[in-house]
Amino acid sequence: MSENPPILYCANHPTVETTLRCNRCEKPICARCAVLTPTGYRCKECVRGQQKQFDTATWLDYPLTIVISALLAYIGSQIVPILGFFTIFLAPIAGVIIAEAIRMVIRKRRSKRLFLTATVAAGVGSAPSLLLVLVGMLAGGGFGMLLGLVWQGVYTFTIITTVYYRLSGIRL
Ligand SMILES: [Zn+2]
Ligand SMILES: [Zn+2]
C-alpha cells in the first residue's frame, strides 16, 4: 500500500493541484513554479533571495568593468605583434593584470554576471587586433600573418580564461 501525499494547491496558482512544496519556505508550488536547485525544489522567491546574496555588484560596477576590461585587453593586443612567441608567457600575466584592475574597482563585491561581463569585454577588447590579422591573412598575408593570427588567438583565449577564473576565484 502506498500512502499518497495530501493534495495541495499552488500558492501562486490556487486552481492548480500539486504535491510539491518549496523545501525552504514550505510553500506549496506547482511544477511551473518549482525551480530545481542542487538542494531540491524551491519556489522562485526563495531562489531569487538566494541569488541576491551572491550578487553584491552595483550597477556602476558594470560600465566600469566593461571599460577597464576592454581597454586593457585592447592595449595588450597591440603589444602581441611585438611579443610574437612570448605571447604564450605574457598573456596570462596580462589576464591577471586585467582581473586585478577590475578587482580594485569592484573591491569585495561579486556577481557571476559581472564576471561574465568582464570576460566578454576582454574578448571584445582584443577582437579588433584579431580581426585585423585575420583579414590580413585572408588577403594573402602569408605565413607571417598566419603566425600573427596564432599569437592573437592565443592572447584572446588566454586573457578571457584568466580573467574569468581569477575573478570568480577558481584557481587553475
Ligand atoms: Zn520558498
Ligand atoms: Zn504555480
XYZ file of N, CA, C and O and ligand atoms in Angstrom:
690
model
N 0.828 -1.206 0.000
C 0.000 0.000 0.000
C 0.864 1.258 0.000
O 1.799 1.355 0.782
N 0.583 2.175 -0.889
C 1.353 3.413 -0.913
C 0.517 4.547 -0.332
O -0.687 4.623 -0.565
N 1.191 5.358 0.432
C 0.500 6.476 1.046
C 0.625 7.696 0.159
O 1.739 8.140 -0.120
N -0.459 8.196 -0.350
C -0.397 9.366 -1.221
C -0.245 10.638 -0.393
O -0.918 10.801 0.614
N 0.662 11.516 -0.837
C 0.787 12.793 -0.117
C -0.497 13.600 -0.282
O -1.203 13.450 -1.283
N -0.850 14.415 0.700
C -2.088 15.193 0.597
C -2.048 16.146 -0.596
O -0.993 16.641 -0.953
N -3.206 16.362 -1.186
C -3.270 17.276 -2.329
C -3.203 18.723 -1.830
O -3.952 19.125 -0.945
N -2.270 19.452 -2.410
C -2.107 20.866 -2.046
C -2.461 21.714 -3.262
O -2.571 21.205 -4.371
N -2.609 22.995 -3.035
C -2.812 23.915 -4.159
C -1.676 24.920 -4.204
O -1.238 25.429 -3.174
N -1.182 25.146 -5.415
C -0.043 26.046 -5.613
C -0.342 27.438 -5.043
O -1.430 27.971 -5.224
N 0.650 28.005 -4.352
C 0.479 29.313 -3.725
C 0.266 30.422 -4.760
O -0.386 31.421 -4.486
N 0.827 30.222 -5.948
C 0.700 31.250 -6.985
C -0.467 30.964 -7.927
O -0.982 31.859 -8.574
N -0.839 29.683 -8.040
C -1.933 29.282 -8.917
C -2.932 28.469 -8.096
O -2.821 27.244 -8.035
N -3.888 29.155 -7.459
C -4.784 28.494 -6.486
C -5.636 27.371 -7.080
O -6.219 26.584 -6.331
N -5.719 27.259 -8.411
C -6.545 26.203 -9.001
C -5.709 24.982 -9.389
O -6.251 23.962 -9.797
N -4.390 25.097 -9.284
C -3.512 24.009 -9.715
C -3.153 23.105 -8.535
O -2.577 23.553 -7.551
N -3.520 21.837 -8.673
C -3.182 20.870 -7.616
C -1.714 20.481 -7.729
O -1.160 20.390 -8.821
N -1.106 20.249 -6.585
C 0.300 19.859 -6.596
C 0.645 19.048 -5.354
O -0.103 19.055 -4.368
N 1.729 18.338 -5.403
C 2.221 17.627 -4.222
C 3.583 18.175 -3.799
O 4.189 17.706 -2.846
N 4.048 19.173 -4.561
C 5.376 19.737 -4.280
C 5.295 20.867 -3.258
O 4.332 21.621 -3.231
N 6.347 20.945 -2.454
C 6.496 22.093 -1.562
C 7.899 22.636 -1.740
O 8.834 21.877 -1.995
N 8.026 23.958 -1.549
C 9.351 24.569 -1.558
C 10.078 24.035 -0.325
O 9.524 24.045 0.766
N 11.290 23.533 -0.484
C 11.974 22.924 0.664
C 12.634 23.962 1.583
O 13.318 23.615 2.526
N 12.392 25.238 1.301
C 12.943 26.260 2.180
C 11.828 26.946 2.972
O 11.893 27.021 4.185
N 10.774 27.419 2.252
C 9.702 28.119 2.954
C 8.441 27.256 3.083
O 7.445 27.711 3.646
N 8.494 26.016 2.546
C 7.397 25.055 2.733
C 6.120 25.417 1.984
O 5.082 24.806 2.213
N 6.192 26.418 1.145
C 5.018 26.857 0.399
C 4.691 25.826 -0.679
O 5.603 25.337 -1.355
N 3.392 25.463 -0.862
C 3.060 24.543 -1.955
C 3.307 25.221 -3.308
O 2.923 26.372 -3.502
N 3.963 24.514 -4.212
C 4.256 25.086 -5.528
C 3.955 24.062 -6.603
O 4.176 22.867 -6.412
N 3.444 24.526 -7.742
C 3.162 23.614 -8.850
C 4.434 23.432 -9.682
O 5.435 24.108 -9.463
N 4.375 22.526 -10.633
C 5.552 22.203 -11.443
C 6.075 23.437 -12.173
O 7.276 23.568 -12.396
N 5.135 24.337 -12.536
C 5.559 25.526 -13.277
C 6.300 26.510 -12.385
O 7.145 27.266 -12.837
N 5.962 26.516 -11.093
C 6.566 27.470 -10.164
C 7.839 26.910 -9.511
O 8.628 27.655 -8.946
N 8.003 25.607 -9.565
C 9.137 24.985 -8.889
C 10.424 25.164 -9.689
O 10.428 25.069 -10.905
N 11.494 25.444 -8.974
C 12.813 25.535 -9.596
C 13.671 24.446 -8.960
O 13.773 24.376 -7.739
N 14.254 23.603 -9.797
C 15.097 22.528 -9.262
C 16.479 23.081 -8.950
O 17.195 23.534 -9.827
N 16.838 23.077 -7.673
C 18.160 23.552 -7.249
C 18.955 22.332 -6.780
O 18.376 21.260 -6.596
N 20.270 22.499 -6.549
C 21.058 21.344 -6.072
C 20.541 20.775 -4.754
O 20.809 19.628 -4.422
N 19.781 21.558 -4.005
C 19.282 21.073 -2.715
C 17.814 20.671 -2.781
O 17.199 20.400 -1.757
N 17.217 20.648 -3.958
C 15.820 20.234 -4.086
C 14.966 21.321 -4.724
O 15.480 22.319 -5.202
N 13.633 21.109 -4.706
C 12.727 22.075 -5.336
C 12.508 23.288 -4.447
O 12.301 23.156 -3.241
N 12.582 24.451 -5.069
C 12.334 25.689 -4.336
C 11.419 26.593 -5.151
O 11.362 26.473 -6.371
N 10.729 27.493 -4.423
C 9.888 28.451 -5.131
C 10.780 29.548 -5.721
O 11.928 29.717 -5.308
N 10.235 30.268 -6.683
C 11.029 31.289 -7.377
C 11.502 32.384 -6.421
O 12.597 32.907 -6.564
N 10.665 32.723 -5.433
C 11.012 33.791 -4.498
C 12.249 33.411 -3.680
O 13.139 34.220 -3.463
N 12.290 32.162 -3.233
C 13.429 31.716 -2.427
C 14.707 31.654 -3.264
O 15.776 31.994 -2.798
N 14.560 31.219 -4.513
C 15.728 31.142 -5.389
C 16.279 32.542 -5.633
O 17.480 32.769 -5.588
N 15.356 33.485 -5.835
C 15.780 34.862 -6.094
C 16.493 35.435 -4.879
O 17.514 36.084 -4.996
N 15.969 35.176 -3.706
C 16.569 35.673 -2.477
C 17.974 35.120 -2.279
O 18.866 35.812 -1.812
N 18.136 33.870 -2.702
C 19.426 33.205 -2.569
C 20.458 33.819 -3.515
O 21.605 34.012 -3.150
N 20.000 34.116 -4.752
C 20.914 34.679 -5.736
C 21.402 36.044 -5.306
O 22.539 36.409 -5.558
N 20.528 36.809 -4.635
C 20.882 38.157 -4.217
C 22.095 38.148 -3.291
O 22.948 39.020 -3.362
N 22.168 37.164 -2.439
C 23.290 37.063 -1.506
C 24.625 36.973 -2.223
O 25.630 37.469 -1.746
N 24.606 36.317 -3.377
C 25.851 36.117 -4.108
C 26.077 37.210 -5.131
O 27.095 37.248 -5.778
N 25.084 38.056 -5.298
C 25.187 39.118 -6.283
C 25.208 40.457 -5.566
O 24.185 41.040 -5.282
N 26.418 40.924 -5.237
C 26.533 42.150 -4.465
C 27.012 43.308 -5.330
O 27.326 44.371 -4.821
N 27.113 43.084 -6.645
C 27.595 44.126 -7.543
C 26.578 45.262 -7.645
O 25.384 45.035 -7.566
N 27.090 46.480 -7.789
C 26.205 47.624 -8.008
C 26.145 47.889 -9.513
O 26.975 47.387 -10.265
N 25.175 48.682 -9.949
C 25.022 48.905 -11.393
C 26.253 49.580 -11.981
O 26.623 49.338 -13.118
N 26.918 50.409 -11.179
C 28.089 51.151 -11.659
C 29.264 50.210 -11.949
O 30.142 50.523 -12.758
N 29.280 49.057 -11.281
C 30.362 48.098 -11.493
C 30.402 47.621 -12.946
O 31.467 47.300 -13.466
N 29.235 47.579 -13.570
C 29.177 47.037 -14.934
C 29.885 47.913 -15.964
O 30.802 47.436 -16.628
N 29.499 49.225 -16.085
C 30.225 50.051 -17.059
C 31.711 50.151 -16.739
O 32.547 50.107 -17.655
N 32.069 50.248 -15.445
C 33.481 50.360 -15.077
C 34.248 49.110 -15.498
O 35.335 49.186 -16.059
N 33.642 47.954 -15.211
C 34.276 46.684 -15.555
C 34.458 46.551 -17.066
O 35.515 46.138 -17.544
N 33.419 46.941 -17.821
C 33.487 46.830 -19.280
C 34.619 47.694 -19.835
O 35.429 47.239 -20.639
N 34.695 48.952 -19.344
C 35.713 49.880 -19.851
C 37.119 49.378 -19.513
O 37.987 49.291 -20.389
N 37.348 49.025 -18.254
C 38.671 48.573 -17.814
C 39.085 47.321 -18.584
O 40.178 47.233 -19.144
N 38.185 46.346 -18.622
C 38.499 45.066 -19.238
C 38.773 45.221 -20.736
O 39.788 44.743 -21.240
N 37.879 45.916 -21.433
C 38.030 46.065 -22.889
C 39.254 46.902 -23.228
O 40.020 46.567 -24.137
N 39.478 47.977 -22.468
C 40.598 48.879 -22.753
C 41.942 48.178 -22.541
O 42.824 48.212 -23.405
N 42.099 47.523 -21.396
C 43.363 46.830 -21.105
C 43.585 45.681 -22.085
O 44.708 45.456 -22.534
N 42.504 44.963 -22.418
C 42.636 43.857 -23.370
C 43.055 44.388 -24.740
O 43.866 43.782 -25.433
N 42.531 45.566 -25.098
C 42.885 46.175 -26.374
C 44.349 46.598 -26.386
O 45.092 46.306 -27.322
N 44.782 47.271 -25.317
C 46.175 47.721 -25.220
C 47.112 46.517 -25.314
O 48.094 46.530 -26.048
N 46.775 45.462 -24.579
C 47.593 44.253 -24.601
C 47.687 43.662 -25.993
O 48.764 43.238 -26.430
N 46.562 43.665 -26.706
C 46.547 43.044 -28.036
C 47.422 43.807 -29.022
O 47.896 43.253 -30.005
N 47.661 45.104 -28.731
C 48.531 45.909 -29.596
C 49.996 45.511 -29.421
O 50.819 45.751 -30.303
N 50.321 44.930 -28.264
C 51.715 44.555 -27.973
C 52.023 43.150 -28.508
O 53.172 42.808 -28.717
N 50.967 42.367 -28.747
C 51.154 40.975 -29.175
C 52.064 40.832 -30.415
O 52.956 39.976 -30.410
N 51.905 41.663 -31.465
C 52.777 41.507 -32.636
C 54.255 41.673 -32.291
O 55.121 41.066 -32.929
N 54.560 42.498 -31.262
C 55.956 42.699 -30.853
C 56.436 41.471 -30.078
O 57.572 41.034 -30.220
N 55.549 40.925 -29.264
C 55.913 39.790 -28.419
C 56.087 38.494 -29.211
O 56.959 37.688 -28.895
N 55.228 38.303 -30.214
C 55.296 37.074 -31.000
C 55.141 35.841 -30.132
O 54.166 35.721 -29.390
N 56.148 34.984 -30.171
C 56.119 33.730 -29.436
C 55.936 33.931 -27.931
O 55.299 33.128 -27.250
N 56.487 35.028 -27.405
C 56.446 35.256 -25.963
C 55.046 35.593 -25.451
O 54.832 35.689 -24.247
N 54.109 35.719 -26.404
C 52.705 35.925 -26.017
C 52.244 34.799 -25.106
O 51.478 35.013 -24.160
N 52.742 33.583 -25.381
C 52.356 32.412 -24.598
C 52.637 32.632 -23.108
O 51.850 32.236 -22.256
N 53.759 33.307 -22.810
C 54.137 33.511 -21.410
C 53.539 34.788 -20.833
O 53.265 34.865 -19.638
N 53.374 35.786 -21.684
C 52.958 37.084 -21.164
C 51.447 37.297 -21.157
O 50.945 38.107 -20.398
N 50.722 36.534 -21.975
C 49.254 36.695 -21.999
C 48.605 36.355 -20.647
O 47.704 37.074 -20.210
N 49.074 35.295 -19.958
C 48.472 35.024 -18.640
C 48.674 36.190 -17.672
O 47.795 36.511 -16.876
N 49.857 36.843 -17.778
C 50.135 37.991 -16.908
C 49.188 39.136 -17.255
O 48.643 39.796 -16.367
N 48.962 39.331 -18.554
C 48.010 40.368 -18.986
C 46.634 40.082 -18.415
O 45.944 40.990 -17.935
N 46.244 38.817 -18.430
C 44.942 38.423 -17.887
C 44.838 38.732 -16.403
O 43.815 39.228 -15.929
N 45.933 38.457 -15.680
C 45.959 38.721 -14.235
C 45.863 40.226 -13.983
O 45.119 40.676 -13.097
N 46.603 41.002 -14.778
C 46.576 42.466 -14.608
C 45.156 42.991 -14.816
O 44.650 43.800 -14.036
N 44.485 42.495 -15.857
C 43.112 42.934 -16.142
C 42.194 42.566 -14.965
O 41.436 43.389 -14.465
N 42.296 41.315 -14.504
C 41.443 40.854 -13.411
C 41.684 41.661 -12.136
O 40.741 42.044 -11.438
N 42.968 41.945 -11.836
C 43.292 42.688 -10.618
C 42.831 44.141 -10.711
O 42.397 44.726 -9.721
N 42.920 44.721 -11.924
C 42.459 46.100 -12.120
C 40.955 46.171 -11.867
O 40.461 47.105 -11.229
N 40.222 45.167 -12.339
C 38.776 45.121 -12.133
C 38.481 44.958 -10.640
O 37.626 45.620 -10.075
N 39.259 44.110 -10.001
C 39.043 43.856 -8.572
C 39.259 45.096 -7.721
O 38.592 45.295 -6.714
N 40.234 45.935 -8.136
C 40.494 47.165 -7.400
C 39.257 48.058 -7.409
O 38.992 48.785 -6.463
N 38.520 47.995 -8.519
C 37.337 48.845 -8.672
C 36.129 48.244 -7.960
O 35.404 48.937 -7.247
N 35.920 46.938 -8.121
C 34.706 46.338 -7.542
C 34.917 45.895 -6.089
O 33.972 45.497 -5.417
N 36.183 45.988 -5.624
C 36.521 45.611 -4.241
C 36.038 44.191 -3.949
O 36.332 43.296 -4.688
N 35.264 44.066 -2.881
C 34.841 42.727 -2.485
C 33.491 42.349 -3.084
O 32.962 41.274 -2.837
N 32.915 43.256 -3.858
C 31.616 42.950 -4.449
C 31.802 41.857 -5.494
O 32.818 41.788 -6.164
N 30.794 40.997 -5.603
C 30.911 39.918 -6.572
C 29.563 39.575 -7.188
O 28.515 39.783 -6.604
N 29.637 39.044 -8.381
C 28.444 38.667 -9.114
C 28.901 37.862 -10.320
O 29.822 38.259 -11.028
N 28.283 36.742 -10.504
C 28.672 35.884 -11.616
C 28.458 36.606 -12.947
O 29.245 36.494 -13.862
N 27.345 37.379 -12.975
C 27.036 38.106 -14.211
C 28.119 39.141 -14.504
O 28.498 39.364 -15.647
N 28.632 39.769 -13.443
C 29.674 40.778 -13.603
C 30.966 40.125 -14.113
O 31.651 40.677 -14.966
N 31.287 38.956 -13.598
C 32.500 38.263 -14.031
C 32.388 37.874 -15.497
O 33.360 37.969 -16.250
N 31.194 37.448 -15.896
C 30.974 37.096 -17.303
C 31.075 38.345 -18.182
O 31.645 38.290 -19.267
N 30.546 39.455 -17.665
C 30.628 40.727 -18.395
C 32.087 41.094 -18.632
O 32.465 41.493 -19.737
N 32.917 40.956 -17.587
C 34.340 41.273 -17.698
C 35.006 40.385 -18.738
O 35.835 40.843 -19.537
N 34.614 39.106 -18.751
C 35.200 38.153 -19.684
C 34.840 38.509 -21.125
O 35.706 38.539 -22.006
N 33.566 38.811 -21.349
C 33.117 39.178 -22.693
C 33.803 40.473 -23.141
O 34.271 40.585 -24.277
N 33.908 41.447 -22.215
C 34.539 42.726 -22.543
C 35.999 42.529 -22.930
O 36.498 43.180 -23.855
N 36.698 41.623 -22.240
C 38.096 41.338 -22.577
C 38.183 40.761 -23.990
O 39.082 41.105 -24.763
N 37.231 39.902 -24.322
C 37.188 39.322 -25.669
C 36.918 40.388 -26.718
O 37.587 40.428 -27.755
N 35.983 41.279 -26.407
C 35.636 42.364 -27.343
C 36.840 43.300 -27.525
O 37.153 43.710 -28.639
N 37.536 43.605 -26.426
C 38.692 44.498 -26.482
C 39.819 43.948 -27.330
O 40.546 44.695 -27.990
N 39.979 42.642 -27.319
C 41.082 42.035 -28.073
C 40.653 41.681 -29.491
O 41.483 41.290 -30.310
N 39.353 41.822 -29.789
C 38.838 41.414 -31.103
C 39.373 42.222 -32.292
O 39.679 41.628 -33.326
N 39.497 43.572 -32.169
C 39.958 44.322 -33.345
C 41.296 43.820 -33.893
O 41.448 43.651 -35.107
N 42.259 43.552 -32.998
C 43.572 43.086 -33.444
C 43.467 41.709 -34.080
O 44.133 41.413 -35.077
N 42.603 40.888 -33.482
C 42.404 39.533 -34.001
C 41.802 39.593 -35.404
O 42.241 38.896 -36.324
N 40.809 40.464 -35.583
C 40.153 40.600 -36.885
C 41.121 41.157 -37.922
O 41.104 40.743 -39.077
N 41.969 42.073 -37.464
C 42.930 42.698 -38.371
C 43.877 41.669 -38.989
O 44.079 41.651 -40.205
N 44.431 40.785 -38.153
C 45.347 39.768 -38.687
C 44.584 38.732 -39.505
O 45.103 38.193 -40.484
N 43.324 38.499 -39.112
C 42.510 37.541 -39.861
C 42.263 38.063 -41.275
O 42.436 37.341 -42.261
N 41.903 39.330 -41.365
C 41.679 39.961 -42.675
C 42.992 39.966 -43.465
O 43.013 39.674 -44.657
N 44.085 40.284 -42.766
C 45.404 40.318 -43.411
C 45.763 38.979 -44.010
O 46.310 38.891 -45.115
N 45.426 37.906 -43.268
C 45.763 36.574 -43.749
C 44.899 36.194 -44.951
O 45.386 35.653 -45.939
N 43.597 36.518 -44.850
C 42.674 36.190 -45.939
C 43.032 36.977 -47.197
O 42.774 36.528 -48.317
N 43.658 38.144 -46.999
C 44.049 38.970 -48.145
C 45.373 38.489 -48.732
O 45.967 39.155 -49.565
N 45.856 37.356 -48.257
C 47.082 36.787 -48.815
C 48.333 37.226 -48.089
O 49.381 37.428 -48.699
N 48.233 37.421 -46.779
C 49.362 37.891 -45.981
C 50.446 36.842 -45.772
O 51.533 37.165 -45.319
N 50.145 35.591 -46.090
C 51.158 34.546 -45.984
C 51.451 34.088 -44.572
O 50.660 34.311 -43.660
N 52.617 33.475 -44.409
C 52.986 32.824 -43.162
C 53.087 33.803 -41.991
O 52.671 33.484 -40.877
N 53.621 34.969 -42.268
C 53.771 35.979 -41.210
C 52.434 36.319 -40.586
O 52.306 36.413 -39.369
N 51.435 36.495 -41.446
C 50.098 36.837 -40.964
C 49.471 35.661 -40.220
O 48.762 35.846 -39.242
N 49.761 34.452 -40.705
C 49.222 33.260 -40.054
C 49.751 33.163 -38.625
O 49.005 32.909 -37.678
N 51.059 33.403 -38.481
C 51.659 33.386 -37.142
C 51.047 34.481 -36.272
O 50.723 34.255 -35.111
N 50.874 35.645 -36.876
C 50.259 36.762 -36.156
C 48.886 36.388 -35.652
O 48.505 36.706 -34.528
N 48.154 35.660 -36.495
C 46.808 35.216 -36.132
C 46.863 34.231 -34.971
O 46.058 34.298 -34.039
N 47.851 33.338 -35.022
C 48.004 32.354 -33.936
C 48.268 33.066 -32.619
O 47.623 32.787 -31.604
N 49.188 34.038 -32.612
C 49.522 34.720 -31.343
C 48.348 35.539 -30.826
O 48.086 35.584 -29.633
N 47.627 36.184 -31.764
C 46.454 36.945 -31.325
C 45.392 36.002 -30.759
O 44.723 36.319 -29.788
N 45.263 34.836 -31.393
C 44.292 33.845 -30.911
C 44.663 33.353 -29.527
O 43.807 33.254 -28.640
N 45.962 33.068 -29.347
C 46.461 32.617 -28.039
C 46.198 33.696 -26.993
O 45.717 33.421 -25.891
N 46.473 34.937 -27.374
C 46.285 36.060 -26.457
C 44.824 36.163 -26.021
O 44.522 36.202 -24.831
N 43.917 36.189 -26.995
C 42.489 36.332 -26.689
C 42.005 35.196 -25.797
O 41.362 35.419 -24.767
N 42.340 33.972 -26.175
C 41.900 32.814 -25.410
C 42.447 32.867 -23.975
O 41.721 32.622 -23.011
N 43.735 33.205 -23.849
C 44.372 33.208 -22.528
C 43.789 34.287 -21.620
O 43.488 34.019 -20.451
N 43.621 35.496 -22.151
C 43.130 36.554 -21.249
C 41.679 36.305 -20.830
O 41.344 36.516 -19.681
N 40.834 35.809 -21.741
C 39.439 35.616 -21.309
C 39.330 34.503 -20.271
O 38.584 34.624 -19.318
N 40.106 33.444 -20.433
C 40.034 32.376 -19.425
C 40.648 32.842 -18.103
O 40.097 32.596 -17.033
N 41.782 33.565 -18.177
C 42.437 34.029 -16.953
C 41.546 35.013 -16.202
O 41.377 34.909 -14.982
N 40.962 35.958 -16.940
C 40.101 36.964 -16.305
C 38.927 36.278 -15.607
O 38.629 36.555 -14.447
N 38.290 35.349 -16.305
C 37.118 34.704 -15.705
C 37.477 33.891 -14.467
O 36.866 34.038 -13.411
N 38.497 33.053 -14.595
C 38.827 32.172 -13.475
C 39.369 32.950 -12.289
O 39.084 32.639 -11.143
N 40.131 34.001 -12.561
C 40.709 34.767 -11.474
C 39.633 35.561 -10.725
O 39.636 35.632 -9.515
N 38.704 36.116 -11.483
C 37.641 36.892 -10.845
C 36.696 36.008 -10.051
O 36.270 36.336 -8.950
N 36.344 34.863 -10.629
C 35.380 34.012 -9.941
C 36.051 33.189 -8.841
O 35.384 32.462 -8.120
N 37.368 33.330 -8.712
C 38.054 32.732 -7.578
C 38.444 31.280 -7.748
O 38.838 30.623 -6.800
N 38.344 30.778 -8.987
C 38.744 29.401 -9.229
C 40.216 29.393 -9.587
O 40.650 30.091 -10.495
N 40.978 28.654 -8.852
C 42.425 28.575 -9.136
C 42.685 27.455 -10.123
O 42.201 26.343 -9.930
N 43.456 27.753 -11.154
C 43.732 26.718 -12.153
C 44.918 25.861 -11.692
O 45.802 26.338 -11.049
Zn 10.175 29.148 -0.971
Zn 2.165 27.615 -9.598
